[in-house]
Structure formats: structure tokens, C-alpha cells
mmCIF file of the N, C-alpha and C atoms, coordinates in Angstrom:
data_MODEL
# 
_entry.id   MODEL 
# 
loop_
_atom_site.group_PDB 
_atom_site.id 
_atom_site.type_symbol 
_atom_site.label_atom_id 
_atom_site.label_alt_id 
_atom_site.label_comp_id 
_atom_site.label_asym_id 
_atom_site.label_entity_id 
_atom_site.label_seq_id 
_atom_site.pdbx_PDB_ins_code 
_atom_site.Cartn_x 
_atom_site.Cartn_y 
_atom_site.Cartn_z 
_atom_site.occupancy 
_atom_site.B_iso_or_equiv 
_atom_site.pdbx_formal_charge 
_atom_site.auth_seq_id 
_atom_site.auth_comp_id 
_atom_site.auth_asym_id 
_atom_site.auth_atom_id 
_atom_site.pdbx_PDB_model_num 
ATOM 1   N N  . MET A 1 1  ? -123.669 146.018 190.506 1.00 0.00 ? 1  MET A N  1 
ATOM 2   C CA . MET A 1 1  ? -124.102 144.833 191.168 1.00 0.00 ? 1  MET A CA 1 
ATOM 3   C C  . MET A 1 1  ? -124.219 145.002 192.571 1.00 0.00 ? 1  MET A C  1 
ATOM 4   N N  . THR A 1 2  ? -125.423 144.645 193.169 1.00 0.00 ? 2  THR A N  1 
ATOM 5   C CA . THR A 1 2  ? -125.625 144.708 194.584 1.00 0.00 ? 2  THR A CA 1 
ATOM 6   C C  . THR A 1 2  ? -125.111 143.651 195.418 1.00 0.00 ? 2  THR A C  1 
ATOM 7   N N  . ARG A 1 3  ? -124.362 144.069 196.545 1.00 0.00 ? 3  ARG A N  1 
ATOM 8   C CA . ARG A 1 3  ? -123.756 143.088 197.303 1.00 0.00 ? 3  ARG A CA 1 
ATOM 9   C C  . ARG A 1 3  ? -124.797 142.884 198.577 1.00 0.00 ? 3  ARG A C  1 
ATOM 10  N N  . HIS A 1 4  ? -124.903 141.735 198.904 1.00 0.00 ? 4  HIS A N  1 
ATOM 11  C CA . HIS A 1 4  ? -125.731 141.325 200.014 1.00 0.00 ? 4  HIS A CA 1 
ATOM 12  C C  . HIS A 1 4  ? -124.881 140.865 201.108 1.00 0.00 ? 4  HIS A C  1 
ATOM 13  N N  . GLN A 1 5  ? -125.381 141.442 202.280 1.00 0.00 ? 5  GLN A N  1 
ATOM 14  C CA . GLN A 1 5  ? -124.681 140.884 203.664 1.00 0.00 ? 5  GLN A CA 1 
ATOM 15  C C  . GLN A 1 5  ? -125.199 139.467 203.909 1.00 0.00 ? 5  GLN A C  1 
ATOM 16  N N  . PRO A 1 6  ? -124.286 138.670 204.382 1.00 0.00 ? 6  PRO A N  1 
ATOM 17  C CA . PRO A 1 6  ? -124.503 137.297 204.676 1.00 0.00 ? 6  PRO A CA 1 
ATOM 18  C C  . PRO A 1 6  ? -125.531 137.101 205.753 1.00 0.00 ? 6  PRO A C  1 
ATOM 19  N N  . LEU A 1 7  ? -126.384 136.224 205.669 1.00 0.00 ? 7  LEU A N  1 
ATOM 20  C CA . LEU A 1 7  ? -127.412 135.877 206.789 1.00 0.00 ? 7  LEU A CA 1 
ATOM 21  C C  . LEU A 1 7  ? -126.661 134.853 207.638 1.00 0.00 ? 7  LEU A C  1 
ATOM 22  N N  . ALA A 1 8  ? -125.970 134.083 207.071 1.00 0.00 ? 8  ALA A N  1 
ATOM 23  C CA . ALA A 1 8  ? -125.247 133.006 207.853 1.00 0.00 ? 8  ALA A CA 1 
ATOM 24  C C  . ALA A 1 8  ? -123.868 132.687 207.392 1.00 0.00 ? 8  ALA A C  1 
ATOM 25  N N  . VAL A 1 9  ? -122.875 132.301 208.301 1.00 0.00 ? 9  VAL A N  1 
ATOM 26  C CA . VAL A 1 9  ? -121.481 132.200 207.868 1.00 0.00 ? 9  VAL A CA 1 
ATOM 27  C C  . VAL A 1 9  ? -121.073 130.754 208.415 1.00 0.00 ? 9  VAL A C  1 
ATOM 28  N N  . ARG A 1 10 ? -119.825 130.524 207.709 1.00 0.00 ? 10 ARG A N  1 
ATOM 29  C CA . ARG A 1 10 ? -119.121 129.291 208.234 1.00 0.00 ? 10 ARG A CA 1 
ATOM 30  C C  . ARG A 1 10 ? -118.415 129.501 209.536 1.00 0.00 ? 10 ARG A C  1 
ATOM 31  N N  . ALA A 1 11 ? -118.051 128.500 210.259 1.00 0.00 ? 11 ALA A N  1 
ATOM 32  C CA . ALA A 1 11 ? -117.446 128.694 211.580 1.00 0.00 ? 11 ALA A CA 1 
ATOM 33  C C  . ALA A 1 11 ? -116.029 129.621 211.433 1.00 0.00 ? 11 ALA A C  1 
ATOM 34  N N  . GLN A 1 12 ? -115.344 129.328 210.371 1.00 0.00 ? 12 GLN A N  1 
ATOM 35  C CA . GLN A 1 12 ? -114.095 130.062 210.258 1.00 0.00 ? 12 GLN A CA 1 
ATOM 36  C C  . GLN A 1 12 ? -114.436 131.522 210.114 1.00 0.00 ? 12 GLN A C  1 
ATOM 37  N N  . THR A 1 13 ? -115.520 131.952 209.316 1.00 0.00 ? 13 THR A N  1 
ATOM 38  C CA . THR A 1 13 ? -115.943 133.334 209.159 1.00 0.00 ? 13 THR A CA 1 
ATOM 39  C C  . THR A 1 13 ? -116.384 133.873 210.503 1.00 0.00 ? 13 THR A C  1 
ATOM 40  N N  . ALA A 1 14 ? -117.243 133.119 211.245 1.00 0.00 ? 14 ALA A N  1 
ATOM 41  C CA . ALA A 1 14 ? -117.756 133.726 212.495 1.00 0.00 ? 14 ALA A CA 1 
ATOM 42  C C  . ALA A 1 14 ? -116.807 133.960 213.432 1.00 0.00 ? 14 ALA A C  1 
ATOM 43  N N  . ALA A 1 15 ? -115.686 133.068 213.488 1.00 0.00 ? 15 ALA A N  1 
ATOM 44  C CA . ALA A 1 15 ? -114.649 133.207 214.321 1.00 0.00 ? 15 ALA A CA 1 
ATOM 45  C C  . ALA A 1 15 ? -113.745 134.601 213.929 1.00 0.00 ? 15 ALA A C  1 
ATOM 46  N N  . ALA A 1 16 ? -113.681 134.726 212.640 1.00 0.00 ? 16 ALA A N  1 
ATOM 47  C CA . ALA A 1 16 ? -113.036 135.901 212.203 1.00 0.00 ? 16 ALA A CA 1 
ATOM 48  C C  . ALA A 1 16 ? -113.867 137.318 212.516 1.00 0.00 ? 16 ALA A C  1 
ATOM 49  N N  . MET A 1 17 ? -115.317 137.092 212.566 1.00 0.00 ? 17 MET A N  1 
ATOM 50  C CA . MET A 1 17 ? -116.010 138.312 212.842 1.00 0.00 ? 17 MET A CA 1 
ATOM 51  C C  . MET A 1 17 ? -115.992 138.528 214.328 1.00 0.00 ? 17 MET A C  1 
ATOM 52  N N  . LEU A 1 18 ? -115.629 137.622 215.242 1.00 0.00 ? 18 LEU A N  1 
ATOM 53  C CA . LEU A 1 18 ? -115.297 137.800 216.665 1.00 0.00 ? 18 LEU A CA 1 
ATOM 54  C C  . LEU A 1 18 ? -113.902 138.108 216.934 1.00 0.00 ? 18 LEU A C  1 
ATOM 55  N N  . ASP A 1 19 ? -112.999 138.061 215.968 1.00 0.00 ? 19 ASP A N  1 
ATOM 56  C CA . ASP A 1 19 ? -111.615 138.204 216.138 1.00 0.00 ? 19 ASP A CA 1 
ATOM 57  C C  . ASP A 1 19 ? -110.979 137.229 217.134 1.00 0.00 ? 19 ASP A C  1 
ATOM 58  N N  . MET A 1 20 ? -111.257 135.963 216.767 1.00 0.00 ? 20 MET A N  1 
ATOM 59  C CA . MET A 1 20 ? -110.845 134.796 217.617 1.00 0.00 ? 20 MET A CA 1 
ATOM 60  C C  . MET A 1 20 ? -110.394 133.600 216.580 1.00 0.00 ? 20 MET A C  1 
ATOM 61  N N  . PRO A 1 21 ? -109.388 132.839 217.115 1.00 0.00 ? 21 PRO A N  1 
ATOM 62  C CA . PRO A 1 21 ? -109.045 131.533 216.296 1.00 0.00 ? 21 PRO A CA 1 
ATOM 63  C C  . PRO A 1 21 ? -110.288 130.673 216.280 1.00 0.00 ? 21 PRO A C  1 
ATOM 64  N N  . PRO A 1 22 ? -110.458 129.974 215.056 1.00 0.00 ? 22 PRO A N  1 
ATOM 65  C CA . PRO A 1 22 ? -111.659 129.106 214.859 1.00 0.00 ? 22 PRO A CA 1 
ATOM 66  C C  . PRO A 1 22 ? -111.720 127.938 216.115 1.00 0.00 ? 22 PRO A C  1 
ATOM 67  N N  . ALA A 1 23 ? -110.599 127.522 216.559 1.00 0.00 ? 23 ALA A N  1 
ATOM 68  C CA . ALA A 1 23 ? -110.517 126.474 217.547 1.00 0.00 ? 23 ALA A CA 1 
ATOM 69  C C  . ALA A 1 23 ? -111.255 126.972 218.756 1.00 0.00 ? 23 ALA A C  1 
ATOM 70  N N  . GLU A 1 24 ? -110.880 128.337 219.233 1.00 0.00 ? 24 GLU A N  1 
ATOM 71  C CA . GLU A 1 24 ? -111.510 128.923 220.310 1.00 0.00 ? 24 GLU A CA 1 
ATOM 72  C C  . GLU A 1 24 ? -112.925 129.138 220.093 1.00 0.00 ? 24 GLU A C  1 
ATOM 73  N N  . PHE A 1 25 ? -113.417 129.658 219.028 1.00 0.00 ? 25 PHE A N  1 
ATOM 74  C CA . PHE A 1 25 ? -114.666 129.785 218.629 1.00 0.00 ? 25 PHE A CA 1 
ATOM 75  C C  . PHE A 1 25 ? -115.422 128.411 218.843 1.00 0.00 ? 25 PHE A C  1 
ATOM 76  N N  . MET A 1 26 ? -115.107 127.455 218.290 1.00 0.00 ? 26 MET A N  1 
ATOM 77  C CA . MET A 1 26 ? -115.734 126.041 218.343 1.00 0.00 ? 26 MET A CA 1 
ATOM 78  C C  . MET A 1 26 ? -115.687 125.576 219.857 1.00 0.00 ? 26 MET A C  1 
ATOM 79  N N  . ARG A 1 27 ? -114.767 125.907 220.637 1.00 0.00 ? 27 ARG A N  1 
ATOM 80  C CA . ARG A 1 27 ? -114.636 125.508 222.024 1.00 0.00 ? 27 ARG A CA 1 
ATOM 81  C C  . ARG A 1 27 ? -115.831 126.170 222.720 1.00 0.00 ? 27 ARG A C  1 
ATOM 82  N N  . LEU A 1 28 ? -116.043 127.524 222.470 1.00 0.00 ? 28 LEU A N  1 
ATOM 83  C CA . LEU A 1 28 ? -117.115 128.338 222.993 1.00 0.00 ? 28 LEU A CA 1 
ATOM 84  C C  . LEU A 1 28 ? -118.525 127.962 222.632 1.00 0.00 ? 28 LEU A C  1 
ATOM 85  N N  . VAL A 1 29 ? -118.555 127.288 221.334 1.00 0.00 ? 29 VAL A N  1 
ATOM 86  C CA . VAL A 1 29 ? -119.798 126.841 220.842 1.00 0.00 ? 29 VAL A CA 1 
ATOM 87  C C  . VAL A 1 29 ? -120.119 125.349 221.791 1.00 0.00 ? 29 VAL A C  1 
ATOM 88  N N  . GLU A 1 30 ? -119.071 124.691 221.742 1.00 0.00 ? 30 GLU A N  1 
ATOM 89  C CA . GLU A 1 30 ? -119.400 123.454 222.421 1.00 0.00 ? 30 GLU A CA 1 
ATOM 90  C C  . GLU A 1 30 ? -119.676 123.529 223.902 1.00 0.00 ? 30 GLU A C  1 
ATOM 91  N N  . ARG A 1 31 ? -119.318 124.413 224.472 1.00 0.00 ? 31 ARG A N  1 
ATOM 92  C CA . ARG A 1 31 ? -119.460 124.786 225.868 1.00 0.00 ? 31 ARG A CA 1 
ATOM 93  C C  . ARG A 1 31 ? -120.922 125.554 226.015 1.00 0.00 ? 31 ARG A C  1 
ATOM 94  N N  . GLY A 1 32 ? -121.375 125.979 225.090 1.00 0.00 ? 32 GLY A N  1 
ATOM 95  C CA . GLY A 1 32 ? -122.743 126.666 225.167 1.00 0.00 ? 32 GLY A CA 1 
ATOM 96  C C  . GLY A 1 32 ? -122.674 128.235 225.316 1.00 0.00 ? 32 GLY A C  1 
ATOM 97  N N  . ALA A 1 33 ? -121.486 128.794 225.261 1.00 0.00 ? 33 ALA A N  1 
ATOM 98  C CA . ALA A 1 33 ? -121.282 130.175 225.457 1.00 0.00 ? 33 ALA A CA 1 
ATOM 99  C C  . ALA A 1 33 ? -121.777 130.872 224.154 1.00 0.00 ? 33 ALA A C  1 
ATOM 100 N N  . LEU A 1 34 ? -121.560 130.376 222.944 1.00 0.00 ? 34 LEU A N  1 
ATOM 101 C CA . LEU A 1 34 ? -122.057 130.891 221.716 1.00 0.00 ? 34 LEU A CA 1 
ATOM 102 C C  . LEU A 1 34 ? -123.101 129.883 221.054 1.00 0.00 ? 34 LEU A C  1 
ATOM 103 N N  . PRO A 1 35 ? -123.841 130.369 220.301 1.00 0.00 ? 35 PRO A N  1 
ATOM 104 C CA . PRO A 1 35 ? -125.082 129.687 219.634 1.00 0.00 ? 35 PRO A CA 1 
ATOM 105 C C  . PRO A 1 35 ? -124.447 128.551 218.847 1.00 0.00 ? 35 PRO A C  1 
ATOM 106 N N  . PRO A 1 36 ? -125.273 127.399 218.662 1.00 0.00 ? 36 PRO A N  1 
ATOM 107 C CA . PRO A 1 36 ? -124.815 126.313 217.777 1.00 0.00 ? 36 PRO A CA 1 
ATOM 108 C C  . PRO A 1 36 ? -125.197 126.804 216.385 1.00 0.00 ? 36 PRO A C  1 
ATOM 109 N N  . PRO A 1 37 ? -124.670 125.986 215.261 1.00 0.00 ? 37 PRO A N  1 
ATOM 110 C CA . PRO A 1 37 ? -124.782 126.310 213.981 1.00 0.00 ? 37 PRO A CA 1 
ATOM 111 C C  . PRO A 1 37 ? -126.321 125.917 213.713 1.00 0.00 ? 37 PRO A C  1 
ATOM 112 N N  . VAL A 1 38 ? -126.780 126.400 212.582 1.00 0.00 ? 38 VAL A N  1 
ATOM 113 C CA . VAL A 1 38 ? -128.043 126.059 211.878 1.00 0.00 ? 38 VAL A CA 1 
ATOM 114 C C  . VAL A 1 38 ? -127.534 125.137 210.663 1.00 0.00 ? 38 VAL A C  1 
ATOM 115 N N  . ARG A 1 39 ? -128.291 124.096 210.589 1.00 0.00 ? 39 ARG A N  1 
ATOM 116 C CA . ARG A 1 39 ? -127.972 123.029 209.410 1.00 0.00 ? 39 ARG A CA 1 
ATOM 117 C C  . ARG A 1 39 ? -128.739 123.407 208.301 1.00 0.00 ? 39 ARG A C  1 
ATOM 118 N N  . ILE A 1 40 ? -127.971 123.696 207.252 1.00 0.00 ? 40 ILE A N  1 
ATOM 119 C CA . ILE A 1 40 ? -128.648 124.069 205.827 1.00 0.00 ? 40 ILE A CA 1 
ATOM 120 C C  . ILE A 1 40 ? -128.230 122.914 205.076 1.00 0.00 ? 40 ILE A C  1 
ATOM 121 N N  . GLY A 1 41 ? -128.956 121.951 204.616 1.00 0.00 ? 41 GLY A N  1 
ATOM 122 C CA . GLY A 1 41 ? -128.605 120.901 203.808 1.00 0.00 ? 41 GLY A CA 1 
ATOM 123 C C  . GLY A 1 41 ? -127.377 120.073 204.590 1.00 0.00 ? 41 GLY A C  1 
ATOM 124 N N  . GLN A 1 42 ? -126.257 120.095 204.029 1.00 0.00 ? 42 GLN A N  1 
ATOM 125 C CA . GLN A 1 42 ? -125.098 119.284 204.818 1.00 0.00 ? 42 GLN A CA 1 
ATOM 126 C C  . GLN A 1 42 ? -124.093 120.429 205.201 1.00 0.00 ? 42 GLN A C  1 
ATOM 127 N N  . HIS A 1 43 ? -124.618 121.705 205.335 1.00 0.00 ? 43 HIS A N  1 
ATOM 128 C CA . HIS A 1 43 ? -123.748 122.719 205.765 1.00 0.00 ? 43 HIS A CA 1 
ATOM 129 C C  . HIS A 1 43 ? -124.106 123.255 207.123 1.00 0.00 ? 43 HIS A C  1 
ATOM 130 N N  . ASP A 1 44 ? -123.117 123.468 208.060 1.00 0.00 ? 44 ASP A N  1 
ATOM 131 C CA . ASP A 1 44 ? -123.415 124.083 209.245 1.00 0.00 ? 44 ASP A CA 1 
ATOM 132 C C  . ASP A 1 44 ? -123.015 125.566 209.247 1.00 0.00 ? 44 ASP A C  1 
ATOM 133 N N  . ARG A 1 45 ? -123.882 126.481 209.611 1.00 0.00 ? 45 ARG A N  1 
ATOM 134 C CA . ARG A 1 45 ? -123.792 127.922 209.441 1.00 0.00 ? 45 ARG A CA 1 
ATOM 135 C C  . ARG A 1 45 ? -124.228 128.712 210.650 1.00 0.00 ? 45 ARG A C  1 
ATOM 136 N N  . TRP A 1 46 ? -123.593 129.737 211.020 1.00 0.00 ? 46 TRP A N  1 
ATOM 137 C CA . TRP A 1 46 ? -123.936 130.375 212.189 1.00 0.00 ? 46 TRP A CA 1 
ATOM 138 C C  . TRP A 1 46 ? -124.581 131.640 211.822 1.00 0.00 ? 46 TRP A C  1 
ATOM 139 N N  . ASN A 1 47 ? -125.805 132.017 212.391 1.00 0.00 ? 47 ASN A N  1 
ATOM 140 C CA . ASN A 1 47 ? -126.696 133.165 212.253 1.00 0.00 ? 47 ASN A CA 1 
ATOM 141 C C  . ASN A 1 47 ? -125.993 134.308 212.435 1.00 0.00 ? 47 ASN A C  1 
ATOM 142 N N  . VAL A 1 48 ? -125.730 135.337 211.501 1.00 0.00 ? 48 VAL A N  1 
ATOM 143 C CA . VAL A 1 48 ? -124.902 136.550 211.764 1.00 0.00 ? 48 VAL A CA 1 
ATOM 144 C C  . VAL A 1 48 ? -125.699 137.517 212.671 1.00 0.00 ? 48 VAL A C  1 
ATOM 145 N N  . ASP A 1 49 ? -127.140 137.539 212.697 1.00 0.00 ? 49 ASP A N  1 
ATOM 146 C CA . ASP A 1 49 ? -127.838 138.283 213.599 1.00 0.00 ? 49 ASP A CA 1 
ATOM 147 C C  . ASP A 1 49 ? -127.622 137.706 215.020 1.00 0.00 ? 49 ASP A C  1 
ATOM 148 N N  . GLN A 1 50 ? -127.517 136.523 215.158 1.00 0.00 ? 50 GLN A N  1 
ATOM 149 C CA . GLN A 1 50 ? -127.274 136.062 216.695 1.00 0.00 ? 50 GLN A CA 1 
ATOM 150 C C  . GLN A 1 50 ? -125.956 136.456 217.065 1.00 0.00 ? 50 GLN A C  1 
ATOM 151 N N  . LEU A 1 51 ? -124.798 136.364 216.321 1.00 0.00 ? 51 LEU A N  1 
ATOM 152 C CA . LEU A 1 51 ? -123.573 136.717 216.649 1.00 0.00 ? 51 LEU A CA 1 
ATOM 153 C C  . LEU A 1 51 ? -123.449 138.293 216.947 1.00 0.00 ? 51 LEU A C  1 
ATOM 154 N N  . THR A 1 52 ? -124.254 138.983 216.116 1.00 0.00 ? 52 THR A N  1 
ATOM 155 C CA . THR A 1 52 ? -124.198 140.548 216.408 1.00 0.00 ? 52 THR A CA 1 
ATOM 156 C C  . THR A 1 52 ? -124.911 140.825 217.716 1.00 0.00 ? 52 THR A C  1 
ATOM 157 N N  . ALA A 1 53 ? -126.116 140.040 217.883 1.00 0.00 ? 53 ALA A N  1 
ATOM 158 C CA . ALA A 1 53 ? -126.779 140.400 219.212 1.00 0.00 ? 53 ALA A CA 1 
ATOM 159 C C  . ALA A 1 53 ? -126.016 140.191 220.360 1.00 0.00 ? 53 ALA A C  1 
ATOM 160 N N  . ILE A 1 54 ? -125.057 139.122 220.414 1.00 0.00 ? 54 ILE A N  1 
ATOM 161 C CA . ILE A 1 54 ? -124.227 138.581 221.411 1.00 0.00 ? 54 ILE A CA 1 
ATOM 162 C C  . ILE A 1 54 ? -123.077 139.835 221.798 1.00 0.00 ? 54 ILE A C  1 
ATOM 163 N N  . ILE A 1 55 ? -122.718 140.253 220.606 1.00 0.00 ? 55 ILE A N  1 
ATOM 164 C CA . ILE A 1 55 ? -121.492 141.502 220.850 1.00 0.00 ? 55 ILE A CA 1 
ATOM 165 C C  . ILE A 1 55 ? -122.258 142.622 221.369 1.00 0.00 ? 55 ILE A C  1 
ATOM 166 N N  . ARG A 1 56 ? -123.561 143.068 220.839 1.00 0.00 ? 56 ARG A N  1 
ATOM 167 C CA . ARG A 1 56 ? -124.272 144.143 221.328 1.00 0.00 ? 56 ARG A CA 1 
ATOM 168 C C  . ARG A 1 56 ? -124.555 144.005 222.725 1.00 0.00 ? 56 ARG A C  1 
ATOM 169 N N  . GLY A 1 57 ? -124.784 142.909 223.301 1.00 0.00 ? 57 GLY A N  1 
ATOM 170 C CA . GLY A 1 57 ? -125.262 142.592 224.490 1.00 0.00 ? 57 GLY A CA 1 
ATOM 171 C C  . GLY A 1 57 ? -126.725 142.358 224.512 1.00 0.00 ? 57 GLY A C  1 
ATOM 172 N N  . ASP A 1 58 ? -127.514 142.110 223.408 1.00 0.00 ? 58 ASP A N  1 
ATOM 173 C CA . ASP A 1 58 ? -128.822 142.171 223.313 1.00 0.00 ? 58 ASP A CA 1 
ATOM 174 C C  . ASP A 1 58 ? -129.337 140.476 223.340 1.00 0.00 ? 58 ASP A C  1 
ATOM 175 N N  . ALA A 1 59 ? -128.370 139.579 223.277 1.00 0.00 ? 59 ALA A N  1 
ATOM 176 C CA . ALA A 1 59 ? -128.785 138.276 223.231 1.00 0.00 ? 59 ALA A CA 1 
ATOM 177 C C  . ALA A 1 59 ? -129.165 137.764 224.631 1.00 0.00 ? 59 ALA A C  1 
ATOM 178 N N  . ALA A 1 60 ? -130.142 137.011 224.721 1.00 0.00 ? 60 ALA A N  1 
ATOM 179 C CA . ALA A 1 60 ? -130.544 136.311 226.048 1.00 0.00 ? 60 ALA A CA 1 
ATOM 180 C C  . ALA A 1 60 ? -129.423 135.804 226.846 1.00 0.00 ? 60 ALA A C  1 
ATOM 181 N N  . LYS A 1 61 ? -129.413 135.995 227.986 1.00 0.00 ? 61 LYS A N  1 
ATOM 182 C CA . LYS A 1 61 ? -128.289 135.455 228.847 1.00 0.00 ? 61 LYS A CA 1 
ATOM 183 C C  . LYS A 1 61 ? -128.696 134.008 229.233 1.00 0.00 ? 61 LYS A C  1 
ATOM 184 N N  . PRO A 1 62 ? -127.877 133.127 229.178 1.00 0.00 ? 62 PRO A N  1 
ATOM 185 C CA . PRO A 1 62 ? -128.102 131.639 229.503 1.00 0.00 ? 62 PRO A CA 1 
ATOM 186 C C  . PRO A 1 62 ? -128.418 131.674 231.063 1.00 0.00 ? 62 PRO A C  1 
ATOM 187 N N  . ASN A 1 63 ? -129.033 130.601 231.587 1.00 0.00 ? 63 ASN A N  1 
ATOM 188 C CA . ASN A 1 63 ? -129.568 130.555 233.002 1.00 0.00 ? 63 ASN A CA 1 
ATOM 189 C C  . ASN A 1 63 ? -128.376 129.871 233.686 1.00 0.00 ? 63 ASN A C  1 
ATOM 190 N N  . GLN A 1 64 ? -127.506 129.310 232.983 1.00 0.00 ? 64 GLN A N  1 
ATOM 191 C CA . GLN A 1 64 ? -126.339 128.606 233.694 1.00 0.00 ? 64 GLN A CA 1 
ATOM 192 C C  . GLN A 1 64 ? -125.145 129.272 233.531 1.00 0.00 ? 64 GLN A C  1 
ATOM 193 N N  . GLU A 1 65 ? -124.326 129.076 234.406 1.00 0.00 ? 65 GLU A N  1 
ATOM 194 C CA . GLU A 1 65 ? -122.903 129.688 234.473 1.00 0.00 ? 65 GLU A CA 1 
ATOM 195 C C  . GLU A 1 65 ? -121.966 128.910 233.523 1.00 0.00 ? 65 GLU A C  1 
ATOM 196 N N  . PHE A 1 66 ? -121.017 129.484 232.881 1.00 0.00 ? 66 PHE A N  1 
ATOM 197 C CA . PHE A 1 66 ? -120.011 128.752 232.069 1.00 0.00 ? 66 PHE A CA 1 
ATOM 198 C C  . PHE A 1 66 ? -118.629 129.161 232.588 1.00 0.00 ? 66 PHE A C  1 
ATOM 199 N N  . GLU A 1 67 ? -117.768 128.137 232.618 1.00 0.00 ? 67 GLU A N  1 
ATOM 200 C CA . GLU A 1 67 ? -116.422 128.458 232.973 1.00 0.00 ? 67 GLU A CA 1 
ATOM 201 C C  . GLU A 1 67 ? -115.737 128.487 231.711 1.00 0.00 ? 67 GLU A C  1 
ATOM 202 N N  . LEU A 1 68 ? -115.348 129.827 231.307 1.00 0.00 ? 68 LEU A N  1 
ATOM 203 C CA . LEU A 1 68 ? -114.564 129.957 230.021 1.00 0.00 ? 68 LEU A CA 1 
ATOM 204 C C  . LEU A 1 68 ? -113.166 130.049 230.401 1.00 0.00 ? 68 LEU A C  1 
# 
């Protein structure tokens, strides 16, 4: 059976991918330092490619400064 890489993940999985507690992940999302979720039906999911781009440094930098 072929395993597929996820395109989008839950907040808990996204936080784990970044090796941080879910509460810290959500705090960074709320402050705009991390991208907001995509709404799929009634589910909030984070785009894996966006998270990967942030870690690689390929994501667009926001024009505003954030106090983290």
C-alpha cells in the first residue's frame, strides 16, 4: 500500500512538526508569526508546504515586526 504525505495537518500535528507545545504554536499563529489555518468543511488544517517553507527560510517575510 502506498503511503501519502499529508498536505495539511491539525494544529497538534503542526506543533509537533515544529517541535513545540500546541499552546505555543497557537500563540504564534494568533500573533501572525505563523500562517493561519485553511478551513476545510468544519476542520482547520495547516498547509504542510507553508510550514516547511518557513523552516527552510523560503516563506515570505511579513512587513511588520512581531514581539515573540
